[in-house]
Amino acid sequence: MTGWWFLMLAGISEICYAAAIPKTEGFTRLWPSLYCIFFICLSMYLLALSVRTVPIGTAYAVWVGIGAIGTAIYGMAVLGEAATFAKMFCLLMITMGIVGLKFFSPVH
């Protein structure tokens, strides 16, 4: 179960760095760039810890899914991106995929 916690934290770290990318202005601004780089490294480290017990294919898909969902929600909630029915439906489908991968993943 610890691997899944590492995986969830890795996904949250991915959201943190994805949200910071625009603020780096192409990695020309120091502090936003350092923030972004820190969370990229943290996310990779936590992903690496998670694959000790979670199969790599499952872990990678879940990691990307958490990052995609979280970043899309951040874009809608903070950056004013459109929250259409179609977008929300697609995010729900990604969420269902993540839940399915967790549910059908072998326990280590």
PDB file of N, CA and C in Angstrom:
ATOM      1  N   MET A   1       0.823  -1.213   0.000  1.00  0.00           N
ATOM      2  CA  MET A   1       0.000   0.000   0.000  1.00  0.00           C
ATOM      3  C   MET A   1       0.857   1.262   0.000  1.00  0.00           C
ATOM      4  N   THR A   2       2.049   1.185   0.548  1.00  0.00           N
ATOM      5  CA  THR A   2       2.931   2.346   0.600  1.00  0.00           C
ATOM      6  C   THR A   2       3.233   2.871  -0.799  1.00  0.00           C
ATOM      7  N   GLY A   3       3.405   1.958  -1.756  1.00  0.00           N
ATOM      8  CA  GLY A   3       3.678   2.378  -3.126  1.00  0.00           C
ATOM      9  C   GLY A   3       2.590   3.265  -3.686  1.00  0.00           C
ATOM     10  N   TRP A   4       1.356   2.983  -3.345  1.00  0.00           N
ATOM     11  CA  TRP A   4       0.246   3.805  -3.824  1.00  0.00           C
ATOM     12  C   TRP A   4       0.276   5.194  -3.196  1.00  0.00           C
ATOM     13  N   TRP A   5       0.700   5.295  -1.948  1.00  0.00           N
ATOM     14  CA  TRP A   5       0.842   6.616  -1.313  1.00  0.00           C
ATOM     15  C   TRP A   5       1.946   7.411  -1.994  1.00  0.00           C
ATOM     16  N   PHE A   6       3.078   6.749  -2.267  1.00  0.00           N
ATOM     17  CA  PHE A   6       4.155   7.419  -3.001  1.00  0.00           C
ATOM     18  C   PHE A   6       3.662   7.881  -4.368  1.00  0.00           C
ATOM     19  N   LEU A   7       2.867   7.035  -5.004  1.00  0.00           N
ATOM     20  CA  LEU A   7       2.339   7.362  -6.326  1.00  0.00           C
ATOM     21  C   LEU A   7       1.401   8.563  -6.274  1.00  0.00           C
ATOM     22  N   MET A   8       0.549   8.624  -5.274  1.00  0.00           N
ATOM     23  CA  MET A   8      -0.352   9.764  -5.123  1.00  0.00           C
ATOM     24  C   MET A   8       0.448  11.053  -4.892  1.00  0.00           C
ATOM     25  N   LEU A   9       1.465  10.988  -4.039  1.00  0.00           N
ATOM     26  CA  LEU A   9       2.301  12.166  -3.788  1.00  0.00           C
ATOM     27  C   LEU A   9       3.092  12.567  -5.034  1.00  0.00           C
ATOM     28  N   ALA A  10       3.519  11.571  -5.814  1.00  0.00           N
ATOM     29  CA  ALA A  10       4.215  11.864  -7.072  1.00  0.00           C
ATOM     30  C   ALA A  10       3.285  12.607  -8.029  1.00  0.00           C
ATOM     31  N   GLY A  11       2.032  12.192  -8.097  1.00  0.00           N
ATOM     32  CA  GLY A  11       1.056  12.864  -8.953  1.00  0.00           C
ATOM     33  C   GLY A  11       0.786  14.288  -8.495  1.00  0.00           C
ATOM     34  N   ILE A  12       0.696  14.489  -7.189  1.00  0.00           N
ATOM     35  CA  ILE A  12       0.489  15.840  -6.657  1.00  0.00           C
ATOM     36  C   ILE A  12       1.700  16.714  -6.960  1.00  0.00           C
ATOM     37  N   SER A  13       2.889  16.136  -6.860  1.00  0.00           N
ATOM     38  CA  SER A  13       4.105  16.891  -7.204  1.00  0.00           C
ATOM     39  C   SER A  13       4.112  17.256  -8.685  1.00  0.00           C
ATOM     40  N   GLU A  14       3.581  16.365  -9.523  1.00  0.00           N
ATOM     41  CA  GLU A  14       3.483  16.666 -10.949  1.00  0.00           C
ATOM     42  C   GLU A  14       2.552  17.855 -11.194  1.00  0.00           C
ATOM     43  N   ILE A  15       1.469  17.920 -10.467  1.00  0.00           N
ATOM     44  CA  ILE A  15       0.550  19.062 -10.584  1.00  0.00           C
ATOM     45  C   ILE A  15       1.274  20.347 -10.195  1.00  0.00           C
ATOM     46  N   CYS A  16       2.062  20.285  -9.124  1.00  0.00           N
ATOM     47  CA  CYS A  16       2.794  21.472  -8.659  1.00  0.00           C
ATOM     48  C   CYS A  16       3.752  21.987  -9.724  1.00  0.00           C
ATOM     49  N   TYR A  17       4.489  21.082 -10.362  1.00  0.00           N
ATOM     50  CA  TYR A  17       5.431  21.583 -11.367  1.00  0.00           C
ATOM     51  C   TYR A  17       4.730  21.999 -12.645  1.00  0.00           C
ATOM     52  N   ALA A  18       3.663  21.313 -13.017  1.00  0.00           N
ATOM     53  CA  ALA A  18       2.939  21.707 -14.230  1.00  0.00           C
ATOM     54  C   ALA A  18       2.316  23.091 -14.070  1.00  0.00           C
ATOM     55  N   ALA A  19       1.798  23.361 -12.878  1.00  0.00           N
ATOM     56  CA  ALA A  19       1.197  24.668 -12.618  1.00  0.00           C
ATOM     57  C   ALA A  19       2.243  25.771 -12.635  1.00  0.00           C
ATOM     58  N   ALA A  20       3.477  25.442 -12.285  1.00  0.00           N
ATOM     59  CA  ALA A  20       4.543  26.448 -12.235  1.00  0.00           C
ATOM     60  C   ALA A  20       5.179  26.733 -13.588  1.00  0.00           C
ATOM     61  N   ILE A  21       5.035  25.827 -14.534  1.00  0.00           N
ATOM     62  CA  ILE A  21       5.722  25.989 -15.821  1.00  0.00           C
ATOM     63  C   ILE A  21       5.442  27.343 -16.485  1.00  0.00           C
ATOM     64  N   PRO A  22       4.200  27.806 -16.583  1.00  0.00           N
ATOM     65  CA  PRO A  22       3.995  29.118 -17.223  1.00  0.00           C
ATOM     66  C   PRO A  22       4.697  30.265 -16.498  1.00  0.00           C
ATOM     67  N   LYS A  23       4.794  30.145 -15.181  1.00  0.00           N
ATOM     68  CA  LYS A  23       5.424  31.213 -14.392  1.00  0.00           C
ATOM     69  C   LYS A  23       6.935  31.287 -14.597  1.00  0.00           C
ATOM     70  N   THR A  24       7.529  30.215 -15.143  1.00  0.00           N
ATOM     71  CA  THR A  24       8.974  30.229 -15.385  1.00  0.00           C
ATOM     72  C   THR A  24       9.335  31.076 -16.603  1.00  0.00           C
ATOM     73  N   GLU A  25       8.330  31.353 -17.441  1.00  0.00           N
ATOM     74  CA  GLU A  25       8.533  32.085 -18.697  1.00  0.00           C
ATOM     75  C   GLU A  25       9.694  31.487 -19.491  1.00  0.00           C
ATOM     76  N   GLY A  26       9.558  30.183 -19.765  1.00  0.00           N
ATOM     77  CA  GLY A  26      10.584  29.487 -20.523  1.00  0.00           C
ATOM     78  C   GLY A  26      11.850  29.243 -19.724  1.00  0.00           C
ATOM     79  N   PHE A  27      11.710  29.099 -18.435  1.00  0.00           N
ATOM     80  CA  PHE A  27      12.825  28.904 -17.503  1.00  0.00           C
ATOM     81  C   PHE A  27      13.811  30.078 -17.532  1.00  0.00           C
ATOM     82  N   THR A  28      13.245  31.270 -17.700  1.00  0.00           N
ATOM     83  CA  THR A  28      14.074  32.485 -17.651  1.00  0.00           C
ATOM     84  C   THR A  28      13.937  33.207 -16.312  1.00  0.00           C
ATOM     85  N   ARG A  29      12.980  32.809 -15.476  1.00  0.00           N
ATOM     86  CA  ARG A  29      12.801  33.402 -14.151  1.00  0.00           C
ATOM     87  C   ARG A  29      13.305  32.424 -13.100  1.00  0.00           C
ATOM     88  N   LEU A  30      14.212  32.869 -12.260  1.00  0.00           N
ATOM     89  CA  LEU A  30      14.938  31.991 -11.347  1.00  0.00           C
ATOM     90  C   LEU A  30      14.040  31.249 -10.367  1.00  0.00           C
ATOM     91  N   TRP A  31      13.304  31.967  -9.526  1.00  0.00           N
ATOM     92  CA  TRP A  31      12.573  31.305  -8.444  1.00  0.00           C
ATOM     93  C   TRP A  31      11.456  30.396  -8.937  1.00  0.00           C
ATOM     94  N   PRO A  32      10.648  30.822  -9.899  1.00  0.00           N
ATOM     95  CA  PRO A  32       9.668  29.863 -10.418  1.00  0.00           C
ATOM     96  C   PRO A  32      10.330  28.644 -11.073  1.00  0.00           C
ATOM     97  N   SER A  33      11.478  28.866 -11.707  1.00  0.00           N
ATOM     98  CA  SER A  33      12.194  27.746 -12.334  1.00  0.00           C
ATOM     99  C   SER A  33      12.718  26.774 -11.297  1.00  0.00           C
ATOM    100  N   LEU A  34      13.279  27.292 -10.205  1.00  0.00           N
ATOM    101  CA  LEU A  34      13.770  26.420  -9.139  1.00  0.00           C
ATOM    102  C   LEU A  34      12.632  25.641  -8.481  1.00  0.00           C
ATOM    103  N   TYR A  35      11.510  26.309  -8.266  1.00  0.00           N
ATOM    104  CA  TYR A  35      10.311  25.652  -7.727  1.00  0.00           C
ATOM    105  C   TYR A  35       9.898  24.507  -8.646  1.00  0.00           C
ATOM    106  N   CYS A  36       9.834  24.808  -9.926  1.00  0.00           N
ATOM    107  CA  CYS A  36       9.428  23.819 -10.915  1.00  0.00           C
ATOM    108  C   CYS A  36      10.398  22.641 -10.932  1.00  0.00           C
ATOM    109  N   ILE A  37      11.680  22.905 -10.975  1.00  0.00           N
ATOM    110  CA  ILE A  37      12.697  21.854 -11.011  1.00  0.00           C
ATOM    111  C   ILE A  37      12.647  20.999  -9.742  1.00  0.00           C
ATOM    112  N   PHE A  38      12.436  21.643  -8.591  1.00  0.00           N
ATOM    113  CA  PHE A  38      12.318  20.889  -7.342  1.00  0.00           C
ATOM    114  C   PHE A  38      11.180  19.880  -7.429  1.00  0.00           C
ATOM    115  N   PHE A  39      10.015  20.315  -7.892  1.00  0.00           N
ATOM    116  CA  PHE A  39       8.866  19.413  -7.945  1.00  0.00           C
ATOM    117  C   PHE A  39       8.987  18.368  -9.053  1.00  0.00           C
ATOM    118  N   ILE A  40       9.694  18.681 -10.129  1.00  0.00           N
ATOM    119  CA  ILE A  40       9.966  17.662 -11.147  1.00  0.00           C
ATOM    120  C   ILE A  40      10.805  16.544 -10.521  1.00  0.00           C
ATOM    121  N   CYS A  41      11.865  16.928  -9.821  1.00  0.00           N
ATOM    122  CA  CYS A  41      12.743  15.937  -9.179  1.00  0.00           C
ATOM    123  C   CYS A  41      11.998  15.147  -8.108  1.00  0.00           C
ATOM    124  N   LEU A  42      11.217  15.839  -7.292  1.00  0.00           N
ATOM    125  CA  LEU A  42      10.451  15.161  -6.247  1.00  0.00           C
ATOM    126  C   LEU A  42       9.464  14.170  -6.857  1.00  0.00           C
ATOM    127  N   SER A  43       8.783  14.582  -7.907  1.00  0.00           N
ATOM    128  CA  SER A  43       7.816  13.715  -8.559  1.00  0.00           C
ATOM    129  C   SER A  43       8.478  12.456  -9.110  1.00  0.00           C
ATOM    130  N   MET A  44       9.610  12.618  -9.759  1.00  0.00           N
ATOM    131  CA  MET A  44      10.344  11.466 -10.300  1.00  0.00           C
ATOM    132  C   MET A  44      10.823  10.533  -9.180  1.00  0.00           C
ATOM    133  N   TYR A  45      11.328  11.112  -8.113  1.00  0.00           N
ATOM    134  CA  TYR A  45      11.797  10.315  -6.979  1.00  0.00           C
ATOM    135  C   TYR A  45      10.654   9.501  -6.376  1.00  0.00           C
ATOM    136  N   LEU A  46       9.519  10.147  -6.153  1.00  0.00           N
ATOM    137  CA  LEU A  46       8.373   9.455  -5.573  1.00  0.00           C
ATOM    138  C   LEU A  46       7.828   8.391  -6.522  1.00  0.00           C
ATOM    139  N   LEU A  47       7.843   8.676  -7.819  1.00  0.00           N
ATOM    140  CA  LEU A  47       7.428   7.671  -8.800  1.00  0.00           C
ATOM    141  C   LEU A  47       8.358   6.460  -8.720  1.00  0.00           C
ATOM    142  N   ALA A  48       9.661   6.718  -8.624  1.00  0.00           N
ATOM    143  CA  ALA A  48      10.632   5.627  -8.513  1.00  0.00           C
ATOM    144  C   ALA A  48      10.390   4.790  -7.248  1.00  0.00           C
ATOM    145  N   LEU A  49      10.047   5.439  -6.148  1.00  0.00           N
ATOM    146  CA  LEU A  49       9.738   4.701  -4.927  1.00  0.00           C
ATOM    147  C   LEU A  49       8.467   3.864  -5.092  1.00  0.00           C
ATOM    148  N   SER A  50       7.508   4.404  -5.794  1.00  0.00           N
ATOM    149  CA  SER A  50       6.231   3.700  -5.943  1.00  0.00           C
ATOM    150  C   SER A  50       6.381   2.408  -6.741  1.00  0.00           C
ATOM    151  N   VAL A  51       7.288   2.393  -7.722  1.00  0.00           N
ATOM    152  CA  VAL A  51       7.388   1.200  -8.568  1.00  0.00           C
ATOM    153  C   VAL A  51       8.114   0.044  -7.877  1.00  0.00           C
ATOM    154  N   ARG A  52       8.497   0.234  -6.644  1.00  0.00           N
ATOM    155  CA  ARG A  52       8.996  -0.903  -5.859  1.00  0.00           C
ATOM    156  C   ARG A  52       7.885  -1.922  -5.629  1.00  0.00           C
ATOM    157  N   THR A  53       6.645  -1.415  -5.548  1.00  0.00           N
ATOM    158  CA  THR A  53       5.519  -2.315  -5.261  1.00  0.00           C
ATOM    159  C   THR A  53       4.381  -2.225  -6.272  1.00  0.00           C
ATOM    160  N   VAL A  54       4.333  -1.175  -7.062  1.00  0.00           N
ATOM    161  CA  VAL A  54       3.282  -1.010  -8.065  1.00  0.00           C
ATOM    162  C   VAL A  54       3.915  -1.277  -9.430  1.00  0.00           C
ATOM    163  N   PRO A  55       3.294  -2.108 -10.272  1.00  0.00           N
ATOM    164  CA  PRO A  55       3.862  -2.362 -11.595  1.00  0.00           C
ATOM    165  C   PRO A  55       4.076  -1.063 -12.380  1.00  0.00           C
ATOM    166  N   ILE A  56       5.171  -0.975 -13.125  1.00  0.00           N
ATOM    167  CA  ILE A  56       5.553   0.268 -13.801  1.00  0.00           C
ATOM    168  C   ILE A  56       4.476   0.764 -14.762  1.00  0.00           C
ATOM    169  N   GLY A  57       3.858  -0.106 -15.516  1.00  0.00           N
ATOM    170  CA  GLY A  57       2.812   0.330 -16.449  1.00  0.00           C
ATOM    171  C   GLY A  57       1.641   0.970 -15.728  1.00  0.00           C
ATOM    172  N   THR A  58       1.236   0.350 -14.642  1.00  0.00           N
ATOM    173  CA  THR A  58       0.149   0.887 -13.827  1.00  0.00           C
ATOM    174  C   THR A  58       0.571   2.192 -13.173  1.00  0.00           C
ATOM    175  N   ALA A  59       1.758   2.194 -12.579  1.00  0.00           N
ATOM    176  CA  ALA A  59       2.235   3.392 -11.882  1.00  0.00           C
ATOM    177  C   ALA A  59       2.336   4.576 -12.828  1.00  0.00           C
ATOM    178  N   TYR A  60       2.897   4.361 -14.002  1.00  0.00           N
ATOM    179  CA  TYR A  60       3.066   5.463 -14.947  1.00  0.00           C
ATOM    180  C   TYR A  60       1.714   6.006 -15.403  1.00  0.00           C
ATOM    181  N   ALA A  61       0.789   5.111 -15.717  1.00  0.00           N
ATOM    182  CA  ALA A  61      -0.540   5.551 -16.159  1.00  0.00           C
ATOM    183  C   ALA A  61      -1.257   6.341 -15.066  1.00  0.00           C
ATOM    184  N   VAL A  62      -1.172   5.869 -13.834  1.00  0.00           N
ATOM    185  CA  VAL A  62      -1.823   6.564 -12.721  1.00  0.00           C
ATOM    186  C   VAL A  62      -1.153   7.906 -12.473  1.00  0.00           C
ATOM    187  N   TRP A  63       0.173   7.938 -12.502  1.00  0.00           N
ATOM    188  CA  TRP A  63       0.934   9.176 -12.290  1.00  0.00           C
ATOM    189  C   TRP A  63       0.544  10.235 -13.321  1.00  0.00           C
ATOM    190  N   VAL A  64       0.525   9.843 -14.576  1.00  0.00           N
ATOM    191  CA  VAL A  64       0.139  10.777 -15.643  1.00  0.00           C
ATOM    192  C   VAL A  64      -1.317  11.213 -15.461  1.00  0.00           C
ATOM    193  N   GLY A  65      -2.183  10.274 -15.098  1.00  0.00           N
ATOM    194  CA  GLY A  65      -3.597  10.599 -14.919  1.00  0.00           C
ATOM    195  C   GLY A  65      -3.830  11.594 -13.793  1.00  0.00           C
ATOM    196  N   ILE A  66      -3.166  11.370 -12.661  1.00  0.00           N
ATOM    197  CA  ILE A  66      -3.298  12.305 -11.536  1.00  0.00           C
ATOM    198  C   ILE A  66      -2.813  13.691 -11.963  1.00  0.00           C
ATOM    199  N   GLY A  67      -1.679  13.729 -12.631  1.00  0.00           N
ATOM    200  CA  GLY A  67      -1.139  15.011 -13.100  1.00  0.00           C
ATOM    201  C   GLY A  67      -2.062  15.702 -14.083  1.00  0.00           C
ATOM    202  N   ALA A  68      -2.616  14.936 -15.014  1.00  0.00           N
ATOM    203  CA  ALA A  68      -3.509  15.517 -16.021  1.00  0.00           C
ATOM    204  C   ALA A  68      -4.796  16.053 -15.387  1.00  0.00           C
ATOM    205  N   ILE A  69      -5.396  15.266 -14.530  1.00  0.00           N
ATOM    206  CA  ILE A  69      -6.640  15.691 -13.878  1.00  0.00           C
ATOM    207  C   ILE A  69      -6.386  16.907 -12.991  1.00  0.00           C
ATOM    208  N   GLY A  70      -5.372  16.825 -12.159  1.00  0.00           N
ATOM    209  CA  GLY A  70      -5.072  17.927 -11.241  1.00  0.00           C
ATOM    210  C   GLY A  70      -4.714  19.209 -11.965  1.00  0.00           C
ATOM    211  N   THR A  71      -3.925  19.092 -13.025  1.00  0.00           N
ATOM    212  CA  THR A  71      -3.537  20.285 -13.776  1.00  0.00           C
ATOM    213  C   THR A  71      -4.724  20.877 -14.516  1.00  0.00           C
ATOM    214  N   ALA A  72      -5.583  20.030 -15.047  1.00  0.00           N
ATOM    215  CA  ALA A  72      -6.791  20.532 -15.721  1.00  0.00           C
ATOM    216  C   ALA A  72      -7.707  21.248 -14.726  1.00  0.00           C
ATOM    217  N   ILE A  73      -7.865  20.687 -13.545  1.00  0.00           N
ATOM    218  CA  ILE A  73      -8.688  21.336 -12.514  1.00  0.00           C
ATOM    219  C   ILE A  73      -8.060  22.660 -12.091  1.00  0.00           C
ATOM    220  N   TYR A  74      -6.743  22.668 -11.919  1.00  0.00           N
ATOM    221  CA  TYR A  74      -6.033  23.916 -11.592  1.00  0.00           C
ATOM    222  C   TYR A  74      -6.290  24.967 -12.686  1.00  0.00           C
ATOM    223  N   GLY A  75      -6.193  24.559 -13.925  1.00  0.00           N
ATOM    224  CA  GLY A  75      -6.431  25.493 -15.027  1.00  0.00           C
ATOM    225  C   GLY A  75      -7.831  26.076 -14.996  1.00  0.00           C
ATOM    226  N   MET A  76      -8.803  25.246 -14.684  1.00  0.00           N
ATOM    227  CA  MET A  76     -10.187  25.730 -14.633  1.00  0.00           C
ATOM    228  C   MET A  76     -10.431  26.587 -13.401  1.00  0.00           C
ATOM    229  N   ALA A  77      -9.930  26.146 -12.246  1.00  0.00           N
ATOM    230  CA  ALA A  77     -10.215  26.840 -10.988  1.00  0.00           C
ATOM    231  C   ALA A  77      -9.408  28.121 -10.816  1.00  0.00           C
ATOM    232  N   VAL A  78      -8.161  28.130 -11.261  1.00  0.00           N
ATOM    233  CA  VAL A  78      -7.279  29.259 -10.987  1.00  0.00           C
ATOM    234  C   VAL A  78      -7.035  30.127 -12.221  1.00  0.00           C
ATOM    235  N   LEU A  79      -6.893  29.491 -13.375  1.00  0.00           N
ATOM    236  CA  LEU A  79      -6.541  30.235 -14.581  1.00  0.00           C
ATOM    237  C   LEU A  79      -7.734  30.614 -15.456  1.00  0.00           C
ATOM    238  N   GLY A  80      -8.907  30.203 -15.043  1.00  0.00           N
ATOM    239  CA  GLY A  80     -10.112  30.596 -15.768  1.00  0.00           C
ATOM    240  C   GLY A  80     -10.347  29.840 -17.067  1.00  0.00           C
ATOM    241  N   GLU A  81      -9.754  28.663 -17.211  1.00  0.00           N
ATOM    242  CA  GLU A  81      -9.999  27.863 -18.408  1.00  0.00           C
ATOM    243  C   GLU A  81     -11.432  27.336 -18.375  1.00  0.00           C
ATOM    244  N   ALA A  82     -11.992  27.105 -19.539  1.00  0.00           N
ATOM    245  CA  ALA A  82     -13.383  26.666 -19.646  1.00  0.00           C
ATOM    246  C   ALA A  82     -13.579  25.296 -19.004  1.00  0.00           C
ATOM    247  N   ALA A  83     -14.681  25.172 -18.272  1.00  0.00           N
ATOM    248  CA  ALA A  83     -15.056  23.902 -17.643  1.00  0.00           C
ATOM    249  C   ALA A  83     -16.299  23.377 -18.350  1.00  0.00           C
ATOM    250  N   THR A  84     -16.112  22.873 -19.547  1.00  0.00           N
ATOM    251  CA  THR A  84     -17.247  22.393 -20.338  1.00  0.00           C
ATOM    252  C   THR A  84     -17.677  21.006 -19.871  1.00  0.00           C
ATOM    253  N   PHE A  85     -18.882  20.644 -20.273  1.00  0.00           N
ATOM    254  CA  PHE A  85     -19.387  19.314 -19.944  1.00  0.00           C
ATOM    255  C   PHE A  85     -18.473  18.244 -20.541  1.00  0.00           C
ATOM    256  N   ALA A  86     -18.044  18.436 -21.779  1.00  0.00           N
ATOM    257  CA  ALA A  86     -17.191  17.458 -22.443  1.00  0.00           C
ATOM    258  C   ALA A  86     -15.863  17.291 -21.695  1.00  0.00           C
ATOM    259  N   LYS A  87     -15.274  18.392 -21.275  1.00  0.00           N
ATOM    260  CA  LYS A  87     -14.009  18.322 -20.539  1.00  0.00           C
ATOM    261  C   LYS A  87     -14.208  17.603 -19.210  1.00  0.00           C
ATOM    262  N   MET A  88     -15.271  17.931 -18.510  1.00  0.00           N
ATOM    263  CA  MET A  88     -15.532  17.290 -17.221  1.00  0.00           C
ATOM    264  C   MET A  88     -15.791  15.788 -17.408  1.00  0.00           C
ATOM    265  N   PHE A  89     -16.506  15.431 -18.460  1.00  0.00           N
ATOM    266  CA  PHE A  89     -16.762  14.021 -18.748  1.00  0.00           C
ATOM    267  C   PHE A  89     -15.451  13.279 -19.008  1.00  0.00           C
ATOM    268  N   CYS A  90     -14.587  13.873 -19.794  1.00  0.00           N
ATOM    269  CA  CYS A  90     -13.290  13.245 -20.093  1.00  0.00           C
ATOM    270  C   CYS A  90     -12.441  13.090 -18.834  1.00  0.00           C
ATOM    271  N   LEU A  91     -12.446  14.097 -17.967  1.00  0.00           N
ATOM    272  CA  LEU A  91     -11.714  13.990 -16.699  1.00  0.00           C
ATOM    273  C   LEU A  91     -12.301  12.892 -15.825  1.00  0.00           C
ATOM    274  N   LEU A  92     -13.613  12.741 -15.853  1.00  0.00           N
ATOM    275  CA  LEU A  92     -14.262  11.661 -15.116  1.00  0.00           C
ATOM    276  C   LEU A  92     -13.815  10.305 -15.657  1.00  0.00           C
ATOM    277  N   MET A  93     -13.707  10.194 -16.964  1.00  0.00           N
ATOM    278  CA  MET A  93     -13.266   8.936 -17.575  1.00  0.00           C
ATOM    279  C   MET A  93     -11.818   8.614 -17.168  1.00  0.00           C
ATOM    280  N   ILE A  94     -10.955   9.622 -17.134  1.00  0.00           N
ATOM    281  CA  ILE A  94      -9.576   9.401 -16.682  1.00  0.00           C
ATOM    282  C   ILE A  94      -9.586   8.934 -15.227  1.00  0.00           C
ATOM    283  N   THR A  95     -10.420   9.570 -14.402  1.00  0.00           N
ATOM    284  CA  THR A  95     -10.531   9.186 -12.997  1.00  0.00           C
ATOM    285  C   THR A  95     -10.993   7.736 -12.870  1.00  0.00           C
ATOM    286  N   MET A  96     -11.951   7.350 -13.672  1.00  0.00           N
ATOM    287  CA  MET A  96     -12.435   5.967 -13.633  1.00  0.00           C
ATOM    288  C   MET A  96     -11.320   5.000 -14.043  1.00  0.00           C
ATOM    289  N   GLY A  97     -10.503   5.393 -14.992  1.00  0.00           N
ATOM    290  CA  GLY A  97      -9.371   4.565 -15.388  1.00  0.00           C
ATOM    291  C   GLY A  97      -8.378   4.394 -14.259  1.00  0.00           C
ATOM    292  N   ILE A  98      -8.099   5.474 -13.543  1.00  0.00           N
ATOM    293  CA  ILE A  98      -7.180   5.398 -12.403  1.00  0.00           C
ATOM    294  C   ILE A  98      -7.746   4.478 -11.324  1.00  0.00           C
ATOM    295  N   VAL A  99      -9.014   4.647 -11.012  1.00  0.00           N
ATOM    296  CA  VAL A  99      -9.655   3.799 -10.002  1.00  0.00           C
ATOM    297  C   VAL A  99      -9.625   2.341 -10.458  1.00  0.00           C
ATOM    298  N   GLY A 100      -9.903   2.103 -11.729  1.00  0.00           N
ATOM    299  CA  GLY A 100      -9.860   0.741 -12.261  1.00  0.00           C
ATOM    300  C   GLY A 100      -8.477   0.135 -12.159  1.00  0.00           C
ATOM    301  N   LEU A 101      -7.444   0.916 -12.498  1.00  0.00           N
ATOM    302  CA  LEU A 101      -6.076   0.404 -12.391  1.00  0.00           C
ATOM    303  C   LEU A 101      -5.730   0.056 -10.943  1.00  0.00           C
ATOM    304  N   LYS A 102      -6.163   0.879 -10.021  1.00  0.00           N
ATOM    305  CA  LYS A 102      -5.910   0.594  -8.600  1.00  0.00           C
ATOM    306  C   LYS A 102      -6.660  -0.662  -8.178  1.00  0.00           C
ATOM    307  N   PHE A 103      -7.909  -0.760  -8.588  1.00  0.00           N
ATOM    308  CA  PHE A 103      -8.761  -1.875  -8.176  1.00  0.00           C
ATOM    309  C   PHE A 103      -8.256  -3.198  -8.736  1.00  0.00           C
ATOM    310  N   PHE A 104      -7.799  -3.206  -9.977  1.00  0.00           N
ATOM    311  CA  PHE A 104      -7.392  -4.447 -10.627  1.00  0.00           C
ATOM    312  C   PHE A 104      -5.888  -4.720 -10.564  1.00  0.00           C
ATOM    313  N   SER A 105      -5.148  -3.855  -9.882  1.00  0.00           N
ATOM    314  CA  SER A 105      -3.705  -4.036  -9.750  1.00  0.00           C
ATOM    315  C   SER A 105      -3.421  -5.104  -8.701  1.00  0.00           C
ATOM    316  N   PRO A 106      -2.444  -5.983  -8.988  1.00  0.00           N
ATOM    317  CA  PRO A 106      -2.099  -6.988  -7.971  1.00  0.00           C
ATOM    318  C   PRO A 106      -1.505  -6.319  -6.738  1.00  0.00           C
ATOM    319  N   VAL A 107      -1.794  -6.877  -5.585  1.00  0.00           N
ATOM    320  CA  VAL A 107      -1.291  -6.355  -4.324  1.00  0.00           C
ATOM    321  C   VAL A 107       0.072  -6.960  -4.048  1.00  0.00           C
ATOM    322  N   HIS A 108       1.049  -6.116  -3.720  1.00  0.00           N
ATOM    323  CA  HIS A 108       2.388  -6.597  -3.374  1.00  0.00           C
ATOM    324  C   HIS A 108       2.644  -6.392  -1.904  1.00  0.00           C
TER     325      HIS A 108
END
